[in-house]
PDB file of C-alpha atoms in Angstrom:
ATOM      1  CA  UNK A   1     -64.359 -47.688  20.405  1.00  0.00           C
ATOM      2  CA  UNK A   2     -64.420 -44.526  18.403  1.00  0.00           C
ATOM      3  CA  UNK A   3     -61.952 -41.946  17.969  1.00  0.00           C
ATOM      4  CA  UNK A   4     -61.205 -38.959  15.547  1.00  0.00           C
ATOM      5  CA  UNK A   5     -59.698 -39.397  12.456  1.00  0.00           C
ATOM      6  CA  UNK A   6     -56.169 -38.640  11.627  1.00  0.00           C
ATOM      7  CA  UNK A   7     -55.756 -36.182   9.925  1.00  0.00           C
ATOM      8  CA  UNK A   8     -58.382 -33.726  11.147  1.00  0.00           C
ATOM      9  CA  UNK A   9     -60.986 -33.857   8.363  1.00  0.00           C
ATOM     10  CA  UNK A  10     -64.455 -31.948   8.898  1.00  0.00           C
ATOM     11  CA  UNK A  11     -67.595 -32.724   7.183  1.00  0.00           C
ATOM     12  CA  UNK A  12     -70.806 -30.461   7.542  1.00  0.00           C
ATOM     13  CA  UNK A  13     -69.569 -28.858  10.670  1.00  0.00           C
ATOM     14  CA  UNK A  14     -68.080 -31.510  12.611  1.00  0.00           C
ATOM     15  CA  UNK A  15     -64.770 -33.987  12.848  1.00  0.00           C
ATOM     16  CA  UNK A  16     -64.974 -37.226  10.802  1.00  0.00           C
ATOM     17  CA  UNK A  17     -64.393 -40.340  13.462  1.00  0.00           C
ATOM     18  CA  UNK A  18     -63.073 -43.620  12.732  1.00  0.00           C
ATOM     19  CA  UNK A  19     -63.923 -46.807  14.531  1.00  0.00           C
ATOM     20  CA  UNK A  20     -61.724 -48.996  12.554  1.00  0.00           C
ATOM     21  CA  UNK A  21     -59.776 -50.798  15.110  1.00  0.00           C
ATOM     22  CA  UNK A  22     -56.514 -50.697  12.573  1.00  0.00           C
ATOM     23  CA  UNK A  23     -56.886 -46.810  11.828  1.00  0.00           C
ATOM     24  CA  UNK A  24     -57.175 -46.355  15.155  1.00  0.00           C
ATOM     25  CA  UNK A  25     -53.925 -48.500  16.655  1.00  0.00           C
ATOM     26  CA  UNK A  26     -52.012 -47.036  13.957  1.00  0.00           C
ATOM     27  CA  UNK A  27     -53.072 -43.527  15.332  1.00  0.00           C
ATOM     28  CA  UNK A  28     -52.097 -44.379  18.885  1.00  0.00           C
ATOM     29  CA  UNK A  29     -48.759 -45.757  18.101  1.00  0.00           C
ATOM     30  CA  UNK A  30     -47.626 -42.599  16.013  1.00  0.00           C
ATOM     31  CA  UNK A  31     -48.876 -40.677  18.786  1.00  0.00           C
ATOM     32  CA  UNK A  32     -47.154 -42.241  21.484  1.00  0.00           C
ATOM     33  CA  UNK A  33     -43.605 -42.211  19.091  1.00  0.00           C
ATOM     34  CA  UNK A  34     -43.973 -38.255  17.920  1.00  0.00           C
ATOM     35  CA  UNK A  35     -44.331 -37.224  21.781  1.00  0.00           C
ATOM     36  CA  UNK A  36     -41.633 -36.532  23.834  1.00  0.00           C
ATOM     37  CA  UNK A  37     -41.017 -37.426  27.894  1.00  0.00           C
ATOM     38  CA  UNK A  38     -42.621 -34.714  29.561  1.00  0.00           C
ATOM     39  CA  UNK A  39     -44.648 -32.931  26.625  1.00  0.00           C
ATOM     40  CA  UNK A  40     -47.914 -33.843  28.280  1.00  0.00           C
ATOM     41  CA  UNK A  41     -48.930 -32.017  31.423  1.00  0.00           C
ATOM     42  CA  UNK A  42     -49.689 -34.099  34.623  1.00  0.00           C
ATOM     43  CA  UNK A  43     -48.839 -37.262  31.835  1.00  0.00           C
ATOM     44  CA  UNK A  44     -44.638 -37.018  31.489  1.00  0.00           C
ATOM     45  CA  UNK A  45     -44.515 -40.607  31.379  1.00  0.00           C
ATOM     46  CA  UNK A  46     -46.460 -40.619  28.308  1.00  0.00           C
ATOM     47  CA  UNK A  47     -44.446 -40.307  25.078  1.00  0.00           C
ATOM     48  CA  UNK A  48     -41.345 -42.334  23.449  1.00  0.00           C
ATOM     49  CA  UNK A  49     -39.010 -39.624  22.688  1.00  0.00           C
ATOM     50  CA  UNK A  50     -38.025 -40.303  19.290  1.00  0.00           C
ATOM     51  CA  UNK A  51     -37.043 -36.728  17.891  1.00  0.00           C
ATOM     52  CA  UNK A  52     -34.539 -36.975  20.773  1.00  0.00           C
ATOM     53  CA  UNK A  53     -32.745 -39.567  18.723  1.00  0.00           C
ATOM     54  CA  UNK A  54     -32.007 -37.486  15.622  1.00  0.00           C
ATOM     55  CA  UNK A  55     -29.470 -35.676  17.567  1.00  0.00           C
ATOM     56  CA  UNK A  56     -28.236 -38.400  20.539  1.00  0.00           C
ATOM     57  CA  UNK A  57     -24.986 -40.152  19.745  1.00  0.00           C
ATOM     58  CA  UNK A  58     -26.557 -42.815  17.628  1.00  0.00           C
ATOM     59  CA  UNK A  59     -24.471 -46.097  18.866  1.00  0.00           C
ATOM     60  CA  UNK A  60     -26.047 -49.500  19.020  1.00  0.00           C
ATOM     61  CA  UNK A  61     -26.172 -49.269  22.891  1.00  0.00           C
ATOM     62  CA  UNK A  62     -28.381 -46.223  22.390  1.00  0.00           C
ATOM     63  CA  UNK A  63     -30.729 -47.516  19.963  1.00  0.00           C
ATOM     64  CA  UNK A  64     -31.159 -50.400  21.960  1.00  0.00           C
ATOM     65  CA  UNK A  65     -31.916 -48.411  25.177  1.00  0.00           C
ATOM     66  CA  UNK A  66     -34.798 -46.559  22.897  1.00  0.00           C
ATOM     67  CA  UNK A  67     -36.076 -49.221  21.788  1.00  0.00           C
ATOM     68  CA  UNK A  68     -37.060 -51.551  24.737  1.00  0.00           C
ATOM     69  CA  UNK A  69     -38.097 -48.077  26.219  1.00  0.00           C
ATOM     70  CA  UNK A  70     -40.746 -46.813  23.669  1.00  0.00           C
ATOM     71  CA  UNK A  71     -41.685 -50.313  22.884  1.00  0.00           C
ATOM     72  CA  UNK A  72     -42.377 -50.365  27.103  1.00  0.00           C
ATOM     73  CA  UNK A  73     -44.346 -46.967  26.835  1.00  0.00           C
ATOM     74  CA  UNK A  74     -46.006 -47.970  23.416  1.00  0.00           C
ATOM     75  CA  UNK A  75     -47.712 -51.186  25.522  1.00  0.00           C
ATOM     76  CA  UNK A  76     -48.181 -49.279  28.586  1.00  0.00           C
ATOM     77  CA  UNK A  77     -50.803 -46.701  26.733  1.00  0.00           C
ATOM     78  CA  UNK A  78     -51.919 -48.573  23.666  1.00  0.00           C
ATOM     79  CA  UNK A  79     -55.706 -49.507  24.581  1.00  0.00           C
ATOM     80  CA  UNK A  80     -56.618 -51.950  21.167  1.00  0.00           C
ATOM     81  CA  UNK A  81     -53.026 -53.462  20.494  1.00  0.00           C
ATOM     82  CA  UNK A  82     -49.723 -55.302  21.475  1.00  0.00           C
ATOM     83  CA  UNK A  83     -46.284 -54.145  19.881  1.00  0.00           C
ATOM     84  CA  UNK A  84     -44.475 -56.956  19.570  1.00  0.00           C
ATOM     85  CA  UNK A  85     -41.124 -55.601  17.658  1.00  0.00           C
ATOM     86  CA  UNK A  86     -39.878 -51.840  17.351  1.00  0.00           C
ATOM     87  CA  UNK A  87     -36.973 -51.370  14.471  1.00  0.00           C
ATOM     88  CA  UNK A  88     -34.525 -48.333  14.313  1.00  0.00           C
ATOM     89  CA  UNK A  89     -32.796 -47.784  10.804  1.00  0.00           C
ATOM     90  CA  UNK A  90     -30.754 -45.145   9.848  1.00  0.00           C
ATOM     91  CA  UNK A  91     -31.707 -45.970   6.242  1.00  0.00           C
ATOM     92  CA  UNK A  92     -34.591 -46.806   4.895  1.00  0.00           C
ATOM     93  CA  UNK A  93     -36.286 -50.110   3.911  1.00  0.00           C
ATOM     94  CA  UNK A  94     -35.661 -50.976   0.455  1.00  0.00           C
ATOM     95  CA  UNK A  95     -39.259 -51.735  -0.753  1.00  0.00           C
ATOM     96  CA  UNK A  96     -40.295 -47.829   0.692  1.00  0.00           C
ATOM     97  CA  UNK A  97     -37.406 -46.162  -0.260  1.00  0.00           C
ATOM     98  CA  UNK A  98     -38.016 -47.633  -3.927  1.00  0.00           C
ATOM     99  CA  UNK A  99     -42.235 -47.017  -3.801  1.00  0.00           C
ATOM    100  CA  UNK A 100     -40.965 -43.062  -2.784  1.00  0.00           C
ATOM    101  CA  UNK A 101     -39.222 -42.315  -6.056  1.00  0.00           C
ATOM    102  CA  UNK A 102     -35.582 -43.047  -4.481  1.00  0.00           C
ATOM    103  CA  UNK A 103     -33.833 -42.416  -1.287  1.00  0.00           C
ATOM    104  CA  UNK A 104     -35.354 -39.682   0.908  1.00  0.00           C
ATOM    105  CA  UNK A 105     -32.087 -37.717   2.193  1.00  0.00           C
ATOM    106  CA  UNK A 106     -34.084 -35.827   4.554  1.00  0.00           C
ATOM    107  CA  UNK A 107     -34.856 -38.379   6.773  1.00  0.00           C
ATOM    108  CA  UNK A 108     -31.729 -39.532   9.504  1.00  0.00           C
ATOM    109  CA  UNK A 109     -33.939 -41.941  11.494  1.00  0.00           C
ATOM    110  CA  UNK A 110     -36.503 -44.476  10.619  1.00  0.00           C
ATOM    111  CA  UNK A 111     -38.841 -46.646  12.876  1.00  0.00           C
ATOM    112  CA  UNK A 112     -40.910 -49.529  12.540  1.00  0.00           C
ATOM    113  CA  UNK A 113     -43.015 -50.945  15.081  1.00  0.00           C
ATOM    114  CA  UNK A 114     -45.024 -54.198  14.081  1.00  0.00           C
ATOM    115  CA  UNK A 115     -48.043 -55.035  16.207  1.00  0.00           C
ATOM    116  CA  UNK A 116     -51.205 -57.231  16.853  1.00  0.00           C
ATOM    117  CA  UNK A 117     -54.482 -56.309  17.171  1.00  0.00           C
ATOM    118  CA  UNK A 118     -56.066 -57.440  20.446  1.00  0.00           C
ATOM    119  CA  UNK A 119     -58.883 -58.822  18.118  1.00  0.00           C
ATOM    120  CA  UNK A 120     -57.106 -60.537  15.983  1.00  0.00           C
ATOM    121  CA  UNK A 121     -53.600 -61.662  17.522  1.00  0.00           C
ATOM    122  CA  UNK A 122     -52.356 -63.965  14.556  1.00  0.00           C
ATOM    123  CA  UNK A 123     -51.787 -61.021  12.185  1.00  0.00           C
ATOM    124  CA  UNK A 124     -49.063 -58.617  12.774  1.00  0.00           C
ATOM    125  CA  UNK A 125     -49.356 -54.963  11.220  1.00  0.00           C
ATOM    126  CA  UNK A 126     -46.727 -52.096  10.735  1.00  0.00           C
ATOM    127  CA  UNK A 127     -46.333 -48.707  10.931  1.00  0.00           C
ATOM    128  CA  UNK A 128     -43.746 -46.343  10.092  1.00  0.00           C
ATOM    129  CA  UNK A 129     -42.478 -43.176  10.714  1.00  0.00           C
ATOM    130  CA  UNK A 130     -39.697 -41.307   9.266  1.00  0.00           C
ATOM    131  CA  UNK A 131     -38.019 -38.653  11.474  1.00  0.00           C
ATOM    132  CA  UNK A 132     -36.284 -35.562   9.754  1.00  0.00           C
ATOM    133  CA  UNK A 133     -33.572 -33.459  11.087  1.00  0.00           C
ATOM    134  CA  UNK A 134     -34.978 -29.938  10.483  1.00  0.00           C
ATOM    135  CA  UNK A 135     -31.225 -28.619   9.516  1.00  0.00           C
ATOM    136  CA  UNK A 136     -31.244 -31.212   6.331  1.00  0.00           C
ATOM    137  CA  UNK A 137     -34.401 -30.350   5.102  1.00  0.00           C
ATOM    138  CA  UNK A 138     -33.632 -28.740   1.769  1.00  0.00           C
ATOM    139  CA  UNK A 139     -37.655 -28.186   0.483  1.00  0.00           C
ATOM    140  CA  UNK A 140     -41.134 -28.791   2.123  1.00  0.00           C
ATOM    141  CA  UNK A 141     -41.937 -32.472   1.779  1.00  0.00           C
ATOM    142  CA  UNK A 142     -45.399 -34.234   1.865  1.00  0.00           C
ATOM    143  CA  UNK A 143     -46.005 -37.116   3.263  1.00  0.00           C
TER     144      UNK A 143
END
């Protein structure tokens, strides 16, 4: 399986691919969490609605709700991977918040899905994704 790479890089006319089986579950899963219900035409199952959360009533009955519902959707349309946890923080990890040079006030909502790769199910992966409120955002950050 091939796909393009994230993010679009060209080289002598055309877009770079990865084949990568990591690169490319990690590209599916922030796809599927940065797409809201009903974004995708003729798809509005597709997505996990996390940008919703920044500005739902945050309570653990809510999170809870999210997560067994975008970890549902994540399996449903992942094609090389299982995710076999999802974690919502409203502060980040320790170890990343350290490795960034401090705490990162922009950010209200952080989540963590760990997963296997279909090829090699003893290993579990993670990816994460910080979601900003736009109203906090005090410069332009790179990430």
């Amino acid at each position: 399986m091939s796909t393009i790479s994230v993010p679009f890089t060209f080289s002598e006319g055309s877009l770079l691919s990865t084949d990568d089986p990591d690169k490319i579950a990690r590209q599916q899963i922030l796809d599927v969490l940065m797409t809201d219900k009903f974004e995708r035409v003729m798809y509005p199952n597709y997505g996990a609605a996390t940008r919703r959360m920044l500005f739902d009533n945050a309570d653990s009955l809510a999170v809870a709700d999210y997560r067994d519902t975008a970890q549902d959707g994540l399996n449903r349309h992942l094609t090389n991977c299982q995710v076999v946890s999802l974690n919502v923080h409203n502060a980040p990890p320790t170890q990343r918040a350290r490795a960034m040079g401090g705490n990162d006030s922009s950010s209200t909502l952080y989540v963590t899905a760990l997963y296997r790769l279909n090829s090699d199910p003893t290993v579990t992966k993670s990816v994460s994704v910080n979601i900003a409120d736009p109203a906090r955002l005090t410069q332009f950050t790179r990430f």
